[in-house]
XYZ file of C-alpha atoms in Angstrom:
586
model
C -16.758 -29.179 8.812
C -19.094 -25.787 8.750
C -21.865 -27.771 10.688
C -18.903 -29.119 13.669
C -17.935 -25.375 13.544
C -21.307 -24.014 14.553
C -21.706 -26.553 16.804
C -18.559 -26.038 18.637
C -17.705 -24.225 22.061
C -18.467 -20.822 22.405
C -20.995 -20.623 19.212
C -24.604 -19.814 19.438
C -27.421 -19.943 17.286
C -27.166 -16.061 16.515
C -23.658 -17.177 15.313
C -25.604 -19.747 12.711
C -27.258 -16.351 11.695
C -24.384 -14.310 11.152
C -23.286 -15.906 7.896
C -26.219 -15.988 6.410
C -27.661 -12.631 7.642
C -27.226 -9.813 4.679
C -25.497 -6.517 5.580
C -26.597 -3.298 3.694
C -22.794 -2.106 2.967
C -23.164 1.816 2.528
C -21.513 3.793 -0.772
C -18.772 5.793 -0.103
C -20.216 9.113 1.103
C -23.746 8.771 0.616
C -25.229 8.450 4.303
C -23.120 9.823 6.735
C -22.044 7.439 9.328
C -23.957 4.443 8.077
C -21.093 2.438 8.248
C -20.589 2.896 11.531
C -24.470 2.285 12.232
C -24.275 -0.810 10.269
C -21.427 -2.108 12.408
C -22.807 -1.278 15.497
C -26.408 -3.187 14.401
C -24.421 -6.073 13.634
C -21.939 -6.680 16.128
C -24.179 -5.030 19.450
C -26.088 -9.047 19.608
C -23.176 -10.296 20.078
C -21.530 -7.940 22.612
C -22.513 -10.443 25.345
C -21.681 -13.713 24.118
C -17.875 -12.039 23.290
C -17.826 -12.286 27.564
C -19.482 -15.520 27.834
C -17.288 -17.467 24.742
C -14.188 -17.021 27.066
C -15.190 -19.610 28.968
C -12.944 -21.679 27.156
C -8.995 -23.095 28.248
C -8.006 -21.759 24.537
C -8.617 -18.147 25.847
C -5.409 -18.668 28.722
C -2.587 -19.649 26.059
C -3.570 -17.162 24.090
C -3.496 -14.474 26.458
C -0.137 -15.695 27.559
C 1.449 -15.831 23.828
C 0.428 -12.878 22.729
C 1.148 -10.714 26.109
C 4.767 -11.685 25.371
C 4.610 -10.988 21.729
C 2.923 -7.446 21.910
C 5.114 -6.041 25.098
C 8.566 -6.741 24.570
C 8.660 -6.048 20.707
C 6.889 -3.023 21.772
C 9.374 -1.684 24.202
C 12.548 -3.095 22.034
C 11.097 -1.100 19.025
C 10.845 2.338 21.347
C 14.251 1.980 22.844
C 15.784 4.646 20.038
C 12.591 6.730 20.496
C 13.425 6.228 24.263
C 17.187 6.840 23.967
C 16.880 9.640 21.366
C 14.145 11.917 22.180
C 14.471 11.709 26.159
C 10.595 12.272 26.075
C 8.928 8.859 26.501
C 10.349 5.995 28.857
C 8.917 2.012 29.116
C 5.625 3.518 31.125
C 4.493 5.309 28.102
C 4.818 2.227 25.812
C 3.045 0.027 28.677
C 0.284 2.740 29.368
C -0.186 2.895 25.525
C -1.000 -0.610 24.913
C -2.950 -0.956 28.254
C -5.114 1.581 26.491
C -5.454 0.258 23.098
C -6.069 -3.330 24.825
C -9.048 -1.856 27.198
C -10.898 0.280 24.201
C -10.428 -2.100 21.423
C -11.741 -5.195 23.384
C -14.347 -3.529 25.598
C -16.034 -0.955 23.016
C -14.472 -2.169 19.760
C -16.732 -4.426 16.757
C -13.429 -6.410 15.851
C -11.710 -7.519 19.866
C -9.582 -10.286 18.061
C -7.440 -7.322 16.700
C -4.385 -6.583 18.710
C -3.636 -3.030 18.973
C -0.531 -1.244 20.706
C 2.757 0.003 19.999
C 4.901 -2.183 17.838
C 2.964 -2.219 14.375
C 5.313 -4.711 13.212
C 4.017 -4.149 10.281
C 4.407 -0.582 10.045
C 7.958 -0.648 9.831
C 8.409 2.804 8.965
C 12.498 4.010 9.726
C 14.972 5.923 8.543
C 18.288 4.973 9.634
C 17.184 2.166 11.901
C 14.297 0.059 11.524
C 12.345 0.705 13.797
C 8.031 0.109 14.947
C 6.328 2.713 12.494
C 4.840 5.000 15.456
C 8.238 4.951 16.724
C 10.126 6.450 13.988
C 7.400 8.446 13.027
C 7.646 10.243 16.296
C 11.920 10.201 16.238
C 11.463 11.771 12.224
C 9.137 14.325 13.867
C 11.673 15.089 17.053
C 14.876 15.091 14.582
C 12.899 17.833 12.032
C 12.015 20.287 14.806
C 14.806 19.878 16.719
C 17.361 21.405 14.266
C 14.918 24.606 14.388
C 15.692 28.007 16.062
C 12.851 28.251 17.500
C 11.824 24.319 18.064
C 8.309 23.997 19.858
C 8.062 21.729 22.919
C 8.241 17.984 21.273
C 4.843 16.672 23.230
C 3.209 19.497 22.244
C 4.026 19.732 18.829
C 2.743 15.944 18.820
C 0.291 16.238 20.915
C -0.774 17.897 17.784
C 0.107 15.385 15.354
C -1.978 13.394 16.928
C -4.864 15.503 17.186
C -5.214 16.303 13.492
C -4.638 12.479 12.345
C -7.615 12.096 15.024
C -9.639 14.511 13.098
C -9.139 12.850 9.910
C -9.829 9.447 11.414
C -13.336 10.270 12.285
C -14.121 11.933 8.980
C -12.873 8.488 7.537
C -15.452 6.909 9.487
C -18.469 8.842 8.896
C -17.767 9.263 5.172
C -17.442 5.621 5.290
C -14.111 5.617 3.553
C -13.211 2.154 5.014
C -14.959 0.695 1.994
C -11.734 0.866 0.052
C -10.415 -1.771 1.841
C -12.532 -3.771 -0.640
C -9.711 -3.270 -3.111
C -6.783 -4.792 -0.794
C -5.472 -8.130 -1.714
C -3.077 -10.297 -0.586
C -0.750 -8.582 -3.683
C -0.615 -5.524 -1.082
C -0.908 -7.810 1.838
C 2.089 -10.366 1.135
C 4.149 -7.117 0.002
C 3.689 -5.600 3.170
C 4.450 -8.857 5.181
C 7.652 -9.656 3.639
C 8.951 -6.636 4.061
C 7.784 -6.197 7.556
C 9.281 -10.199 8.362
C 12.360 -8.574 7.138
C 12.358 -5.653 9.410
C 12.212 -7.997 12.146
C 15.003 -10.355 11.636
C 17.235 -6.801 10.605
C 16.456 -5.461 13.836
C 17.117 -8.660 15.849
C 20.779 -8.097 14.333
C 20.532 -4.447 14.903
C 19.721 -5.430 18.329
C 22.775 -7.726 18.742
C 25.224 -4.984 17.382
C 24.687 -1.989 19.521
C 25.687 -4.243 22.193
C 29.434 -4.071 20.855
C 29.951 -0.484 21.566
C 30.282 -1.747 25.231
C 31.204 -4.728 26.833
C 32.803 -7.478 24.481
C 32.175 -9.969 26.750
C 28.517 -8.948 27.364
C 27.762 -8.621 23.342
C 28.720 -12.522 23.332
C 26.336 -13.565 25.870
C 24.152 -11.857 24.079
C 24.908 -13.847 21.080
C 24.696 -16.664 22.751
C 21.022 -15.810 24.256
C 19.348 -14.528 21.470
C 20.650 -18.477 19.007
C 19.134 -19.845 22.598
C 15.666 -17.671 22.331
C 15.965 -18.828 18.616
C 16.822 -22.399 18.712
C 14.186 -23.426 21.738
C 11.456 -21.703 20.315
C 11.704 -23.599 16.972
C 11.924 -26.658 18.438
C 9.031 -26.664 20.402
C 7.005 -25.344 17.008
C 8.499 -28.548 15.484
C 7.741 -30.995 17.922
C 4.116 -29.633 17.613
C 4.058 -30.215 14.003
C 5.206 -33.864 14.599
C 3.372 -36.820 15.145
C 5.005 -37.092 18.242
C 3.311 -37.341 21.940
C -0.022 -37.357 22.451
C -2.137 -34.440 20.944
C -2.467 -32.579 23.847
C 1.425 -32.335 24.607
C 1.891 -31.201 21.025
C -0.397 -28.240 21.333
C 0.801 -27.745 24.673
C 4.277 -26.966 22.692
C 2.771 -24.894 20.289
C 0.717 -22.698 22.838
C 3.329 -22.142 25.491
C 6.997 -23.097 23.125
C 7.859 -19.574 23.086
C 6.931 -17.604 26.598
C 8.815 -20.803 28.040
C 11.777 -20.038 25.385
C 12.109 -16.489 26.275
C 11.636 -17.298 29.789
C 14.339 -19.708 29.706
C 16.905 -18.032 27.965
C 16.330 -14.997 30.374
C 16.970 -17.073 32.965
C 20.090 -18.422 31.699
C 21.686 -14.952 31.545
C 21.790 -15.511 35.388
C 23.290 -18.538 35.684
C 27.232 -19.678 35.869
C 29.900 -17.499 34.218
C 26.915 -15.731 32.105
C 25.886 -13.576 34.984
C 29.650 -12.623 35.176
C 29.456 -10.981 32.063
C 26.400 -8.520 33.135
C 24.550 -8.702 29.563
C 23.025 -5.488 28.550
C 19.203 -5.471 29.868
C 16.204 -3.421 29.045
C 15.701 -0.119 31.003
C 12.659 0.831 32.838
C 12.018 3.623 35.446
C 9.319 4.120 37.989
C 6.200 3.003 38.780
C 3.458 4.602 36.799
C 5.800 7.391 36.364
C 6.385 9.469 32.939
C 9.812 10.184 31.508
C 11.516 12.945 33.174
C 9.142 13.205 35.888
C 6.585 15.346 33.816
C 2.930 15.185 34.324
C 1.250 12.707 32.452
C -1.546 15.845 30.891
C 0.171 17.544 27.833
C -0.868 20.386 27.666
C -0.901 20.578 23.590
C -3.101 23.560 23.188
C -0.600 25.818 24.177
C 1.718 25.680 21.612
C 2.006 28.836 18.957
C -0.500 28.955 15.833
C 2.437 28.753 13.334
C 3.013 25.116 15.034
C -0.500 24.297 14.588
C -0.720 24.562 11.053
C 2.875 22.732 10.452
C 1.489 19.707 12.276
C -1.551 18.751 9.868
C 0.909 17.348 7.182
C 2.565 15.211 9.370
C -0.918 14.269 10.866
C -2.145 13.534 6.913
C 0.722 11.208 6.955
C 0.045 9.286 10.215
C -3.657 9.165 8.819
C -2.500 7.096 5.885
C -0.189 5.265 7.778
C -2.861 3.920 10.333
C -5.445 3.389 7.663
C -3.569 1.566 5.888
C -1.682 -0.143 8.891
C -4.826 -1.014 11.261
C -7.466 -2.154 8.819
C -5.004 -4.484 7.202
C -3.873 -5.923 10.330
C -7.863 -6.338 11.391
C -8.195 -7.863 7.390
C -5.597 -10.784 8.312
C -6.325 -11.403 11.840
C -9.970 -12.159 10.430
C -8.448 -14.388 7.156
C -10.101 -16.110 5.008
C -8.062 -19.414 7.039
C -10.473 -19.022 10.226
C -13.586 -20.124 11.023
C -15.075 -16.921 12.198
C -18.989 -16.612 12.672
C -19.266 -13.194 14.309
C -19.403 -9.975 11.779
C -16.224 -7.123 11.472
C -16.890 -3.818 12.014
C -14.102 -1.958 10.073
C -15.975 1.629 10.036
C -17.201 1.892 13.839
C -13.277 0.688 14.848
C -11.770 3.457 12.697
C -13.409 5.935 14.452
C -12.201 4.096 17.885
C -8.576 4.232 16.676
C -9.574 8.270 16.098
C -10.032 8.386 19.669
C -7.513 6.169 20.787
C -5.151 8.576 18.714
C -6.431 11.536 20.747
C -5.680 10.643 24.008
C -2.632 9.368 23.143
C -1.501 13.074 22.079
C -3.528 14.295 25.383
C -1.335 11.799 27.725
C 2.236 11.650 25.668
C 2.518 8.674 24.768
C 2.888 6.671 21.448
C -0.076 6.277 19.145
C -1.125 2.670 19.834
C -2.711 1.109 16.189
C -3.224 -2.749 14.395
C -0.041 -5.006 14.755
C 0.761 -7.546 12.340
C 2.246 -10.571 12.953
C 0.169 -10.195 16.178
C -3.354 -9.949 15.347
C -3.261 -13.315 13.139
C -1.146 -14.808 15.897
C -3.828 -14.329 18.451
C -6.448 -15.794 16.252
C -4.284 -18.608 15.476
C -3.870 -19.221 19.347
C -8.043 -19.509 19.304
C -8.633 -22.058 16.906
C -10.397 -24.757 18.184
C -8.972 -27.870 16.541
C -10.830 -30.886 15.709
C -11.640 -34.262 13.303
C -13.191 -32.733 9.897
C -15.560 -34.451 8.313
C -15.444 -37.468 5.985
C -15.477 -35.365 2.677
C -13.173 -33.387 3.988
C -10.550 -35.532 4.763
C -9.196 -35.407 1.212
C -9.663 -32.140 0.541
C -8.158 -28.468 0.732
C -8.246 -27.517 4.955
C -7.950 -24.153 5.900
C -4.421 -24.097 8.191
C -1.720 -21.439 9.591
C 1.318 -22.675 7.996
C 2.325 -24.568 4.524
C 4.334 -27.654 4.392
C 7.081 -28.138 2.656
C 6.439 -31.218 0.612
C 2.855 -30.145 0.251
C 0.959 -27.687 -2.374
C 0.316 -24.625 -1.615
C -1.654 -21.270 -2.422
C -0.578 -17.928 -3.158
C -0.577 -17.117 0.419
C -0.082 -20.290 2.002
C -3.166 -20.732 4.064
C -4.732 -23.543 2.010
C -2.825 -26.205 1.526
C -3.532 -30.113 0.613
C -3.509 -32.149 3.891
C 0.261 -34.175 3.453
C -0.324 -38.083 2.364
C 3.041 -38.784 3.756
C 1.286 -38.575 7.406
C 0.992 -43.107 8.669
C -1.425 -42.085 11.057
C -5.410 -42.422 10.264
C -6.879 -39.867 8.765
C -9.649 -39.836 10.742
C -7.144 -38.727 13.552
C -6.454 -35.667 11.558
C -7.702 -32.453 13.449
C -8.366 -28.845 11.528
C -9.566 -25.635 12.495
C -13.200 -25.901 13.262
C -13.767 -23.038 15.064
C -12.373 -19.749 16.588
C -12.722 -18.550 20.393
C -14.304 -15.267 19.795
C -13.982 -12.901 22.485
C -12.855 -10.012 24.319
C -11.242 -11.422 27.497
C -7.785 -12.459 25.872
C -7.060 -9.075 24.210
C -8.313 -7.548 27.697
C -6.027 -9.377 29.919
C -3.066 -9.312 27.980
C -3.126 -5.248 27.886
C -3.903 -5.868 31.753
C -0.872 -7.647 32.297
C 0.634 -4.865 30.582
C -0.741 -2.300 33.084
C 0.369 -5.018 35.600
C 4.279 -4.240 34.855
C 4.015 -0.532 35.779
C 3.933 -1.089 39.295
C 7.177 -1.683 40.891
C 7.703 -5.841 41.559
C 7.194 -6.647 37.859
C 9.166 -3.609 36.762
C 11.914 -5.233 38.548
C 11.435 -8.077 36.621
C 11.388 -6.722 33.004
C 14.472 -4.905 33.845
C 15.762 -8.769 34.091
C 15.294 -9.155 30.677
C 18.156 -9.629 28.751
C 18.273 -7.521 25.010
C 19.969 -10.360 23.234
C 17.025 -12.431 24.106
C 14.936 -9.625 22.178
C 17.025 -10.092 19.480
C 15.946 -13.802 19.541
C 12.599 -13.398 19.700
C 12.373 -10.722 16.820
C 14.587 -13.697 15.082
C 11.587 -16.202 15.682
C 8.561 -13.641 15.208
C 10.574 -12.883 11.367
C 10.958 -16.396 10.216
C 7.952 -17.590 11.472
C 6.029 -14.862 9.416
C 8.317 -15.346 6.507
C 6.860 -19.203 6.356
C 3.593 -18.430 5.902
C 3.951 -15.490 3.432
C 2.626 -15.536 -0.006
C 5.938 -14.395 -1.827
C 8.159 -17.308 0.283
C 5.540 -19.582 -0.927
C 5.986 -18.763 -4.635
C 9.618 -18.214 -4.425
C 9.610 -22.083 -2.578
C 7.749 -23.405 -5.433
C 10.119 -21.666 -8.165
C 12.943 -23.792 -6.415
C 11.430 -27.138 -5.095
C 12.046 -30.668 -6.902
C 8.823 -30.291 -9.347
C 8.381 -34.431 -8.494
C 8.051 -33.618 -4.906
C 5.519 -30.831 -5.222
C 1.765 -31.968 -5.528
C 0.167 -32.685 -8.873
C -2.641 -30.815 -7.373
C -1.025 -27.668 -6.786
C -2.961 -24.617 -7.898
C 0.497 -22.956 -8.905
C 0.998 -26.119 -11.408
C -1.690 -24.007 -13.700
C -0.044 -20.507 -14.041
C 2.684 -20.539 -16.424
C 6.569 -19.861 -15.202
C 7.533 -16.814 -16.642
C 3.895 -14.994 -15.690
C 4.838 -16.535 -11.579
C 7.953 -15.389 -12.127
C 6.414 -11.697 -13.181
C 4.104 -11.560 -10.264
C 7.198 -12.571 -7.810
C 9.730 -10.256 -9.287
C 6.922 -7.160 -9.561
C 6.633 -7.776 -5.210
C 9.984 -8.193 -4.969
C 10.221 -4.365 -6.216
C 7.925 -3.201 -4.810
C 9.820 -4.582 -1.465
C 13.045 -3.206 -2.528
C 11.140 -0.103 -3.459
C 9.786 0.307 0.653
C 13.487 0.116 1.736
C 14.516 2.491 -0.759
C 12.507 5.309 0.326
C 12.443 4.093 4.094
C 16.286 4.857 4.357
C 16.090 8.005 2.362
C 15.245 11.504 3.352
C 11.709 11.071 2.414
C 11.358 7.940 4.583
C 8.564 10.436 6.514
C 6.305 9.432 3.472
C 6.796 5.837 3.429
C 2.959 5.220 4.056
C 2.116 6.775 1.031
C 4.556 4.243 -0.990
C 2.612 1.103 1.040
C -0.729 2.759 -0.156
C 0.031 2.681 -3.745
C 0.380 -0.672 -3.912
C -3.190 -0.977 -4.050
C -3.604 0.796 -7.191
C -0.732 -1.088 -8.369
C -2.441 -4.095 -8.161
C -6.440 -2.432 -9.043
C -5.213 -0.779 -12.207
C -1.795 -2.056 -13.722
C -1.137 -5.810 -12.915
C -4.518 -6.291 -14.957
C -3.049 -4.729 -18.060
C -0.266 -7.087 -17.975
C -0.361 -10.340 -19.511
C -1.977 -12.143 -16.804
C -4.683 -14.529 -17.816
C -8.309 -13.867 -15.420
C -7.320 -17.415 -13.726
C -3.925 -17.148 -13.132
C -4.374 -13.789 -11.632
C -7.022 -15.679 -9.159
C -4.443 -18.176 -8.597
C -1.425 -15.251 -7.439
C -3.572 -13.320 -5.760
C -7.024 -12.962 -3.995
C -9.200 -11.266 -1.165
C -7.530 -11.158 2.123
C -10.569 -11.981 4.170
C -13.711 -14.310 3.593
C -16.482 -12.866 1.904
C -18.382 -12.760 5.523
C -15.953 -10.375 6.374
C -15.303 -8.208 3.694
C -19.238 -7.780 3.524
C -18.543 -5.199 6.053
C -16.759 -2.868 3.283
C -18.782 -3.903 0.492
C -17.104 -7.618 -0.649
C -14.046 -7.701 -2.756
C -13.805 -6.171 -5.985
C -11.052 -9.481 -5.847
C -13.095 -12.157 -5.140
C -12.104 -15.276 -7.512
């Protein structure tokens, strides 16, 4: 299947070289900004065949799927910063992921990794649960505002911003990325759940606020978001049937959901449901800031004794993106897809420095990683085709478990299902990615492309209960694939329906059980201290699960091969060679 791989659209003999081709990983601190070097060495051959590979249909559904899953969580998740603070409107959000889009896939080493304004992932909140920037920046806003003397807000973040920036280049040239070589999917899984979680929550959250006006309205809205819900899942189904030809079923599973949320918007319009005027999403002017300010902040003038107060909070956003972004690049270059061309986690640490900057400089929300939508837009690339004859009966590298089949401790490699009455030379598996920088590109175009006035129009159209559906979807689906739902499935499925074969079968109950319950605090643990005063230092929380994992699950009574079997490196060893491999690696 490696050999189809390399030979498939969009590869190139330098990308039969990549995997083969040794990296010289720099120590932490000992050359300054060798990482960086070494990422730009390895990824610069390739910088023209990322604009040539997009030749390639699979590059248009991607662009499409993950356009709507980057903007609209991105603009639901800012509506409290919007509502609240008074300082940033829907052109902020939009400009912000336009500009994380255009630097990540033009000048960044790793274009497959979706950047902007949402970091599902990062759901840092306090009351509400909200994006991570976004209740960063409404924590920051609340803080100063109940002071005598508060500084101007965009000024005060402005910076924030600058300081995290600071820190983010040091990062880079002292090669500090190499720590990611201790992440596993322990961390990883951890993270997800709790982030799948923060989606469906706010999908109700979404649903609620729509009661303090009209009754009627907050029904439709109901009514919308089960529609959003209900459609997209059934086209995901139907893909995953043996139903229609091939081509029809992957049609469902590229375009099921911007036709769903299309859909259900335009059912808000239709009959009676237009009657009841369903609460839609605001937007303002065309390419105009909130308030009417200039879009320059003007950062530098605010008083010393501001200055200094700032750097904590700019510590904090440090840790949140490092742990945030270079996790999110980790997963949206899994150990499930084919990739051929190297990561450069150093070089696009130091981008996200910059990125951070002029973010401060312009007001608007740090853009950073996103998770489910990094891996979503790889997923969307994968060229799909007939494995090999040894292969056929083997472990395949795929998306999303089954539920009658076995499964890993993160659900990515599973045992193809024997209940399938179709050949199995029919079968199709990954085989290859579309690697390139035109998807990530055109999406944060199309972004840019809703500032002006006409399409403005248009998003104001959008209906929030359909929101609510789609952060329904986005949750569940991620929930599926996770490592704890896969364990916590296996603890409760018929043991004569699960596979004999089942790498699970060989750790003992009460040590799965262990590893379960031990993320399962450490989930409850994240919402503790996210709805407490001290949610401002919920990245700090996220970060220790690392060395919860490096230096006390190994104490516990965990044989070496069952703790291979829970857990493992997030990435391939072709793309963790970046950071020095993982210290993981089974």
């Amino acid at each position: 299947m490696e050999k189809q791989a390399r030979e498939s659209p969009g590869s190139s003999t330098l990308l039969q070289d990549a995997a083969t081709t040794p990296r010289q990983t720099p120590s932490f601190i000992s050359k300054l900004g060798a990482g960086i070097i070494s990422d730009i060495r390895a990824r610069t051959p390739w910088y023209f065949s990322d604009w040539t590979d997009a030749w390639n249909y699979r590059v248009i559904p991607a662009t499409a799927l993950i356009f709507f899953a980057n903007v609209l969580p991105g603009i639901a998740f800012s509506l409290d910063l919007i509502e609240t603070t008074q300082q940033y409107a829907v052109a902020e959000v939009l400009i912000s992921s336009f500009m994380a889009a255009f630097v990540f896939s033009v000048f960044g080493a790793q274009p497959l990794t979706i950047a902007g304004v949402t970091a599902s992932r990062d759901g840092l909140f306090i009351v509400n649960y909200l994006g991570p920037i976004t209740v960063f920046n409404k924590t920051i806003y609340d803080i100063i505002n109940k002071q005598s003397d508060a500084p101007n807000y965009l000024h005060f973040v402005g910076w924030v911003y600058f300081w995290a920036a600071i820190i983010h280049w040091i990062t880079a040239i002292l090669n500090w990325c190499n720590f990611l070589k201790y992440v596993t999917l322990f961390s990883c899984d951890t993270f997800g759940f709790y982030v799948s979680w923060v989606y469906l929550q706010y999908g109700v959250q979404v649903i609620t606020r729509q009661f303090s006006g009209d009754f009627e309205g907050a029904l439709v809205g109901i009514t919308l978001a089960l529609l959003m819900l209900v459609t997209s899942f059934l086209f995901q189904c139907l893909s995953e049937t043996t139903l229609f030809h091939r081509h029809i079923r992957r049609f469902f599973s590229d375009y099921g959901m911007p036709i769903s949320l299309i859909a259900a918007s335009g059912m808000a319009y239709w009959g009676r449901f237009n009657t009841s005027h369903p609460t839609t999403l605001p937007v303002g002017g065309a390419f105009q800031a909130a308030n009417g300010r200039a879009w320059l902040v003007k950062f530098w003038e605010l008083d010393g004794k501001w200055v200094g107060i700032a750097l904590p909070f700019g510590m904090v956003l440090w840790i949140l993106f490092f742990f945030d972004h270079n996790v999110s690049s980790l997963i949206a270059q899994g150990s499930q897809f084919p990739l051929r061309k190297p990561p450069g986690f150093h070089y696009d640490f130091f981008l996200l420095g910059i990125t951070t900057f002029i973010a401060g400089l312009i007001g608007v929300p740090a853009p950073n990683g996103l998770i489910p939508q990094a891996p979503i837009h790889t997923t969307s690339l994968l060229i799909m085709g007939k494995p090999s004859q040894k292969d056929i009966d083997e472990e395949v590298q795929i998306t999303r478990p089954s539920s009658l089949s076995g499964n890993d401790s993160n659900g990515a490699v599973i045992k193809m299902e024997k209940s399938f009455d179709y050949s199995a030379s029919r079968r199709e598996a990954p085989i290859a990615v579309v690697e390139q920088r035109v998807s990530n590109l055109a999406q944060g175009s199309l972004c840019l492309m809703l500032l002006t006035g006409p399409f403005l129009h248009i998003l104001g159209l959008v209906p929030r209960g359909v929101l609510a559906g789609l952060f329904w979807f986005m949750g569940v689906d991620a929930l599926k694939g996770n490592g704890i739902t896969v364990k916590l499935l296996y603890l409760i499925r018929d043991k004569t329906l699960t596979s004999p074969d089942d790498p699970l079968h060989k750790v003992r109950k009460s040590r799965l059980l262990m590893f379960v319950a031990i993320q399962l605090v450490a989930f409850g643990a994240t919402f503790v201290v996210t709805q407490s005063i001290a949610a401002i230092g919920f990245p700090i929380i996220i970060l220790l699960l690392v060395p919860l994992r490096t230096y006390v699950i190994p104490r516990l009574p965990f044989t070496q091969e069952e703790l291979s079997i829970l857990d493992g490196p997030t990435a391939s060893p072709f793309t963790m060679e970046s950071v020095g491999g993982s210290l993981h690696t089974p």
